[in-house]
PDB file of C-alpha atoms in Angstrom:
ATOM      1  CA  MET K   1      89.930 103.286 107.236  1.00  0.00           C
ATOM      2  CA  ALA K   2      93.289 102.020 106.566  1.00  0.00           C
ATOM      3  CA  THR K   3      93.977  98.287 106.016  1.00  0.00           C
ATOM      4  CA  GLN K   4      97.311  96.593 106.716  1.00  0.00           C
ATOM      5  CA  GLN K   5      98.544  94.023 103.876  1.00  0.00           C
ATOM      6  CA  ALA K   6      99.698  90.687 105.342  1.00  0.00           C
ATOM      7  CA  PRO K   7     103.152  90.871 107.111  1.00  0.00           C
ATOM      8  CA  ALA K   8     105.605  90.072 104.778  1.00  0.00           C
ATOM      9  CA  PRO K   9     108.347  87.385 105.404  1.00  0.00           C
ATOM     10  CA  SER K  10     110.427  90.353 107.272  1.00  0.00           C
ATOM     11  CA  GLY K  11     107.406  91.086 109.431  1.00  0.00           C
ATOM     12  CA  ARG K  12     107.453  94.593 108.330  1.00  0.00           C
ATOM     13  CA  VAL K  13     103.706  95.724 107.518  1.00  0.00           C
ATOM     14  CA  LEU K  14     102.755  99.113 105.328  1.00  0.00           C
ATOM     15  CA  ASP K  15      99.377 100.850 105.958  1.00  0.00           C
ATOM     16  CA  HIS K  16      97.512 101.466 103.004  1.00  0.00           C
ATOM     17  CA  PRO K  17      93.840 103.340 102.351  1.00  0.00           C
ATOM     18  CA  ASP K  18      90.999 101.216 101.531  1.00  0.00           C
ATOM     19  CA  ALA K  19      90.301 102.190  97.964  1.00  0.00           C
ATOM     20  CA  ASP K  20      86.648 103.419  98.987  1.00  0.00           C
ATOM     21  CA  ASP K  21      88.971 105.728 101.482  1.00  0.00           C
ATOM     22  CA  ILE K  22      91.091 107.438  98.629  1.00  0.00           C
ATOM     23  CA  ARG K  23      90.270 110.830  98.274  1.00  0.00           C
ATOM     24  CA  LEU K  24      90.574 112.811  95.072  1.00  0.00           C
ATOM     25  CA  GLU K  25      92.196 116.032  96.569  1.00  0.00           C
ATOM     26  CA  HIS K  26      94.839 113.594  98.124  1.00  0.00           C
ATOM     27  CA  VAL K  27      95.809 111.575  94.791  1.00  0.00           C
ATOM     28  CA  LEU K  28      95.970 115.072  93.177  1.00  0.00           C
ATOM     29  CA  HIS K  29      98.423 116.366  95.896  1.00  0.00           C
ATOM     30  CA  ALA K  30     100.359 113.195  95.364  1.00  0.00           C
ATOM     31  CA  LEU K  31     100.586 113.658  91.669  1.00  0.00           C
ATOM     32  CA  SER K  32     101.355 117.501  91.885  1.00  0.00           C
ATOM     33  CA  ASP K  33     104.905 117.084  92.876  1.00  0.00           C
ATOM     34  CA  PRO K  34     107.657 116.468  89.978  1.00  0.00           C
ATOM     35  CA  MET K  35     109.526 113.762  91.802  1.00  0.00           C
ATOM     36  CA  ARG K  36     106.278 111.794  92.739  1.00  0.00           C
ATOM     37  CA  LEU K  37     104.921 112.316  89.112  1.00  0.00           C
ATOM     38  CA  ARG K  38     108.334 110.660  87.970  1.00  0.00           C
ATOM     39  CA  ILE K  39     107.938 107.591  89.969  1.00  0.00           C
ATOM     40  CA  VAL K  40     104.509 107.361  88.685  1.00  0.00           C
ATOM     41  CA  CYS K  41     105.383 107.716  85.352  1.00  0.00           C
ATOM     42  CA  ARG K  42     108.214 105.106  85.513  1.00  0.00           C
ATOM     43  CA  LEU K  43     105.785 102.661  87.624  1.00  0.00           C
ATOM     44  CA  ALA K  44     103.169 102.885  84.640  1.00  0.00           C
ATOM     45  CA  THR K  45     105.999 102.297  81.750  1.00  0.00           C
ATOM     46  CA  ASP K  46     107.312  99.450  83.429  1.00  0.00           C
ATOM     47  CA  GLY K  47     103.854  98.064  84.231  1.00  0.00           C
ATOM     48  CA  GLY K  48     104.923  95.772  87.233  1.00  0.00           C
ATOM     49  CA  GLU K  49     106.307  95.964  90.611  1.00  0.00           C
ATOM     50  CA  LEU K  50     109.448  97.911  91.064  1.00  0.00           C
ATOM     51  CA  ALA K  51     111.992  98.148  94.084  1.00  0.00           C
ATOM     52  CA  CYS K  52     112.635 101.759  95.451  1.00  0.00           C
ATOM     53  CA  SER K  53     115.928 101.303  94.570  1.00  0.00           C
ATOM     54  CA  VAL K  54     115.761 101.184  90.877  1.00  0.00           C
ATOM     55  CA  PHE K  55     114.475 104.810  90.547  1.00  0.00           C
ATOM     56  CA  ASP K  56     117.515 107.179  90.451  1.00  0.00           C
ATOM     57  CA  LEU K  57     116.048 110.610  91.591  1.00  0.00           C
ATOM     58  CA  PRO K  58     118.242 113.604  92.255  1.00  0.00           C
ATOM     59  CA  VAL K  59     117.118 113.864  96.383  1.00  0.00           C
ATOM     60  CA  SER K  60     118.767 112.121  99.378  1.00  0.00           C
ATOM     61  CA  LYS K  61     117.313 108.680 100.339  1.00  0.00           C
ATOM     62  CA  SER K  62     115.361 110.083 103.024  1.00  0.00           C
ATOM     63  CA  THR K  63     113.520 112.319 100.603  1.00  0.00           C
ATOM     64  CA  CYS K  64     112.536 109.448  98.248  1.00  0.00           C
ATOM     65  CA  THR K  65     111.266 107.559 101.364  1.00  0.00           C
ATOM     66  CA  HIS K  66     108.976 110.542 102.310  1.00  0.00           C
ATOM     67  CA  HIS K  67     107.769 110.546  98.205  1.00  0.00           C
ATOM     68  CA  PHE K  68     107.017 107.020  98.244  1.00  0.00           C
ATOM     69  CA  ARG K  69     105.247 107.307 101.660  1.00  0.00           C
ATOM     70  CA  VAL K  70     102.833 110.424 100.122  1.00  0.00           C
ATOM     71  CA  LEU K  71     101.973 108.142  97.096  1.00  0.00           C
ATOM     72  CA  ARG K  72     101.468 104.944  99.100  1.00  0.00           C
ATOM     73  CA  GLU K  73      99.525 107.256 101.733  1.00  0.00           C
ATOM     74  CA  SER K  74      97.365 108.682  99.167  1.00  0.00           C
ATOM     75  CA  GLY K  75      96.337 105.540  97.493  1.00  0.00           C
ATOM     76  CA  VAL K  76      98.122 106.047  94.173  1.00  0.00           C
ATOM     77  CA  ILE K  77     100.816 103.090  94.827  1.00  0.00           C
ATOM     78  CA  GLN K  78     100.946 100.173  97.046  1.00  0.00           C
ATOM     79  CA  GLN K  79     103.978  98.814  98.380  1.00  0.00           C
ATOM     80  CA  ILE K  80     105.216  95.109  99.984  1.00  0.00           C
ATOM     81  CA  TYR K  81     108.358  94.115 101.351  1.00  0.00           C
ATOM     82  CA  ARG K  82     110.020  90.730  99.089  1.00  0.00           C
ATOM     83  CA  GLY K  83     112.880  90.178 101.356  1.00  0.00           C
ATOM     84  CA  THR K  84     114.713  93.055 101.922  1.00  0.00           C
ATOM     85  CA  ALA K  85     113.491  95.072  99.147  1.00  0.00           C
ATOM     86  CA  LYS K  86     110.178  97.282  99.049  1.00  0.00           C
ATOM     87  CA  MET K  87     108.323  96.732  96.008  1.00  0.00           C
ATOM     88  CA  SER K  88     105.966  99.526  94.585  1.00  0.00           C
ATOM     89  CA  LEU K  89     103.202  98.992  92.268  1.00  0.00           C
ATOM     90  CA  LEU K  90     100.770 101.489  91.050  1.00  0.00           C
ATOM     91  CA  ARG K  91      96.920 100.856  91.870  1.00  0.00           C
ATOM     92  CA  THR K  92      95.598 101.670  88.461  1.00  0.00           C
ATOM     93  CA  GLU K  93      92.555  99.469  88.348  1.00  0.00           C
ATOM     94  CA  GLU K  94      91.440 101.002  91.652  1.00  0.00           C
ATOM     95  CA  LEU K  95      92.255 104.490  90.501  1.00  0.00           C
ATOM     96  CA  GLU K  96      90.489 103.970  87.051  1.00  0.00           C
ATOM     97  CA  ARG K  97      87.432 102.838  89.294  1.00  0.00           C
ATOM     98  CA  LEU K  98      87.206 105.762  91.585  1.00  0.00           C
ATOM     99  CA  PHE K  99      88.478 108.623  89.248  1.00  0.00           C
ATOM    100  CA  PRO K 100      88.039 107.343  85.586  1.00  0.00           C
ATOM    101  CA  GLY K 101      90.574 108.578  83.185  1.00  0.00           C
ATOM    102  CA  LEU K 102      92.743 110.594  85.556  1.00  0.00           C
ATOM    103  CA  LEU K 103      95.517 108.506  85.791  1.00  0.00           C
ATOM    104  CA  ASP K 104      95.611 108.291  82.187  1.00  0.00           C
ATOM    105  CA  SER K 105      95.221 112.033  81.466  1.00  0.00           C
ATOM    106  CA  VAL K 106      97.922 113.115  83.926  1.00  0.00           C
ATOM    107  CA  LEU K 107     100.266 110.620  82.351  1.00  0.00           C
ATOM    108  CA  THR K 108      99.517 111.617  78.699  1.00  0.00           C
ATOM    109  CA  ALA K 109     100.136 115.388  80.101  1.00  0.00           C
ATOM    110  CA  ALA K 110     103.306 114.335  81.768  1.00  0.00           C
ATOM    111  CA  HIS K 111     104.691 112.716  78.547  1.00  0.00           C
ATOM    112  CA  HIS K 112     103.639 115.805  76.463  1.00  0.00           C
ATOM    113  CA  GLN K 113     105.260 118.118  78.793  1.00  0.00           C
ATOM    114  CA  GLU K 114     108.598 116.084  79.083  1.00  0.00           C
ATOM    115  CA  GLN K 115     108.554 115.972  75.242  1.00  0.00           C
ATOM    116  CA  ARG K 116     107.861 119.775  75.014  1.00  0.00           C
ATOM    117  CA  LEU K 117     110.500 120.565  77.612  1.00  0.00           C
ATOM    118  CA  ALA K 118     113.138 118.301  75.762  1.00  0.00           C
ATOM    119  CA  GLY K 119     112.425 120.421  72.712  1.00  0.00           C
ATOM    120  CA  GLN K 120     113.360 123.846  74.120  1.00  0.00           C
TER     121      GLN K 120
END
Protein backbone atom coordinates (compact mmCIF):
# COMPACT_ATOMS: atom_id res chain seq x y z
CA MET A 1 0.00 0.00 0.00
CA ALA A 2 1.51 3.35 -1.03
CA THR A 3 1.70 6.22 1.36
CA GLN A 4 1.63 9.85 0.47
CA GLN A 5 3.61 12.59 2.08
CA ALA A 6 1.90 15.64 3.38
CA PRO A 7 1.54 18.18 0.60
CA ALA A 8 4.54 20.45 0.30
CA PRO A 9 3.91 24.19 0.21
CA SER A 10 3.69 23.88 -3.57
CA GLY A 11 0.77 21.48 -3.13
CA ARG A 12 2.57 18.70 -5.00
CA VAL A 13 2.50 15.23 -3.46
CA LEU A 14 4.62 12.23 -4.41
CA ASP A 15 3.67 8.60 -3.80
CA HIS A 16 6.12 6.39 -1.93
CA PRO A 17 5.70 2.75 -0.94
CA ASP A 18 5.31 1.97 2.74
CA ALA A 19 8.48 0.38 4.07
CA ASP A 20 6.69 -2.94 4.56
CA ASP A 21 5.64 -2.93 0.88
CA ILE A 22 9.18 -2.53 -0.49
CA ARG A 23 10.12 -5.67 -2.43
CA LEU A 24 13.65 -6.95 -2.94
CA GLU A 25 13.12 -7.60 -6.64
CA HIS A 26 12.00 -3.98 -7.18
CA VAL A 27 15.01 -2.62 -5.30
CA LEU A 28 17.40 -4.85 -7.26
CA HIS A 29 15.79 -3.80 -10.54
CA ALA A 30 16.14 -0.12 -9.60
CA LEU A 31 19.80 -0.60 -8.68
CA SER A 32 20.60 -2.57 -11.85
CA ASP A 33 20.69 0.49 -14.12
CA PRO A 34 24.02 2.38 -14.33
CA MET A 35 22.39 5.83 -14.18
CA ARG A 36 20.24 4.93 -11.18
CA LEU A 37 23.25 3.34 -9.47
CA ARG A 38 25.16 6.58 -10.08
CA ILE A 39 22.32 8.54 -8.43
CA VAL A 40 22.28 6.21 -5.42
CA CYS A 41 26.07 6.39 -5.03
CA ARG A 42 25.96 10.19 -5.09
CA LEU A 43 23.15 10.31 -2.52
CA ALA A 44 25.07 7.89 -0.28
CA THR A 45 28.29 9.88 -0.60
CA ASP A 46 26.65 13.22 0.15
CA GLY A 47 24.54 11.71 2.93
CA GLY A 48 21.64 14.15 2.80
CA GLU A 49 18.96 15.58 0.59
CA LEU A 50 20.02 16.60 -2.89
CA ALA A 51 18.06 18.45 -5.55
CA CYS A 52 17.57 16.50 -8.76
CA SER A 53 19.20 19.39 -10.60
CA VAL A 54 22.63 18.73 -9.01
CA PHE A 55 22.99 15.38 -10.79
CA ASP A 56 24.98 15.71 -13.99
CA LEU A 57 23.79 12.67 -15.89
CA PRO A 58 24.49 12.14 -19.61
CA VAL A 59 20.80 11.65 -20.42
CA SER A 60 17.83 13.88 -21.24
CA LYS A 61 15.79 15.57 -18.53
CA SER A 62 12.84 13.25 -19.18
CA THR A 63 15.12 10.22 -18.81
CA CYS A 64 16.45 11.63 -15.52
CA THR A 65 12.88 12.03 -14.33
CA HIS A 66 12.21 8.40 -15.24
CA HIS A 67 15.25 7.18 -13.28
CA PHE A 68 14.29 9.13 -10.17
CA ARG A 69 10.70 7.85 -10.43
CA VAL A 70 11.91 4.21 -10.64
CA LEU A 71 14.09 4.75 -7.56
CA ARG A 72 11.20 6.39 -5.66
CA GLU A 73 8.56 3.85 -6.63
CA SER A 74 10.85 0.94 -5.73
CA GLY A 75 11.43 2.43 -2.27
CA VAL A 76 15.13 3.21 -2.70
CA ILE A 77 14.73 6.98 -2.35
CA GLN A 78 12.28 9.41 -0.85
CA GLN A 79 11.47 12.66 -2.65
CA ILE A 80 9.86 15.83 -1.44
CA TYR A 81 9.32 19.23 -2.95
CA ARG A 82 10.99 22.13 -1.18
CA GLY A 83 9.78 25.18 -3.02
CA THR A 84 10.42 24.48 -6.67
CA ALA A 85 13.19 21.92 -6.03
CA LYS A 86 12.49 18.22 -5.84
CA MET A 87 14.80 16.86 -3.14
CA SER A 88 15.90 13.22 -3.01
CA LEU A 89 17.13 11.21 -0.02
CA LEU A 90 18.15 7.56 0.29
CA ARG A 91 15.87 5.45 2.48
CA THR A 92 18.97 3.95 4.09
CA GLU A 93 17.53 2.97 7.47
CA GLU A 94 14.43 1.34 6.00
CA LEU A 95 16.44 -0.56 3.40
CA GLU A 96 18.92 -1.74 6.05
CA ARG A 97 16.06 -2.98 8.24
CA LEU A 98 14.41 -4.82 5.35
CA PHE A 99 17.52 -6.11 3.55
CA PRO A 100 20.46 -6.04 5.98
CA GLY A 101 23.75 -5.25 4.27
CA LEU A 102 22.29 -4.95 0.76
CA LEU A 103 22.81 -1.24 0.21
CA ASP A 104 26.31 -1.27 1.74
CA SER A 105 27.26 -4.26 -0.43
CA VAL A 106 25.97 -2.62 -3.60
CA LEU A 107 27.71 0.67 -2.82
CA THR A 108 30.99 -1.11 -2.02
CA ALA A 109 30.78 -3.16 -5.21
CA ALA A 110 30.01 -0.05 -7.28
CA HIS A 111 33.03 1.72 -5.79
CA HIS A 112 35.32 -1.25 -6.53
CA GLN A 113 33.99 -1.46 -10.08
CA GLU A 114 34.58 2.26 -10.62
CA GLN A 115 38.18 1.91 -9.43
CA ARG A 116 38.75 -1.20 -11.53
CA LEU A 117 37.39 0.42 -14.69
CA ALA A 118 39.33 3.63 -14.07
CA GLY A 119 42.55 1.59 -13.99
CA GLN A 120 41.97 0.05 -17.41
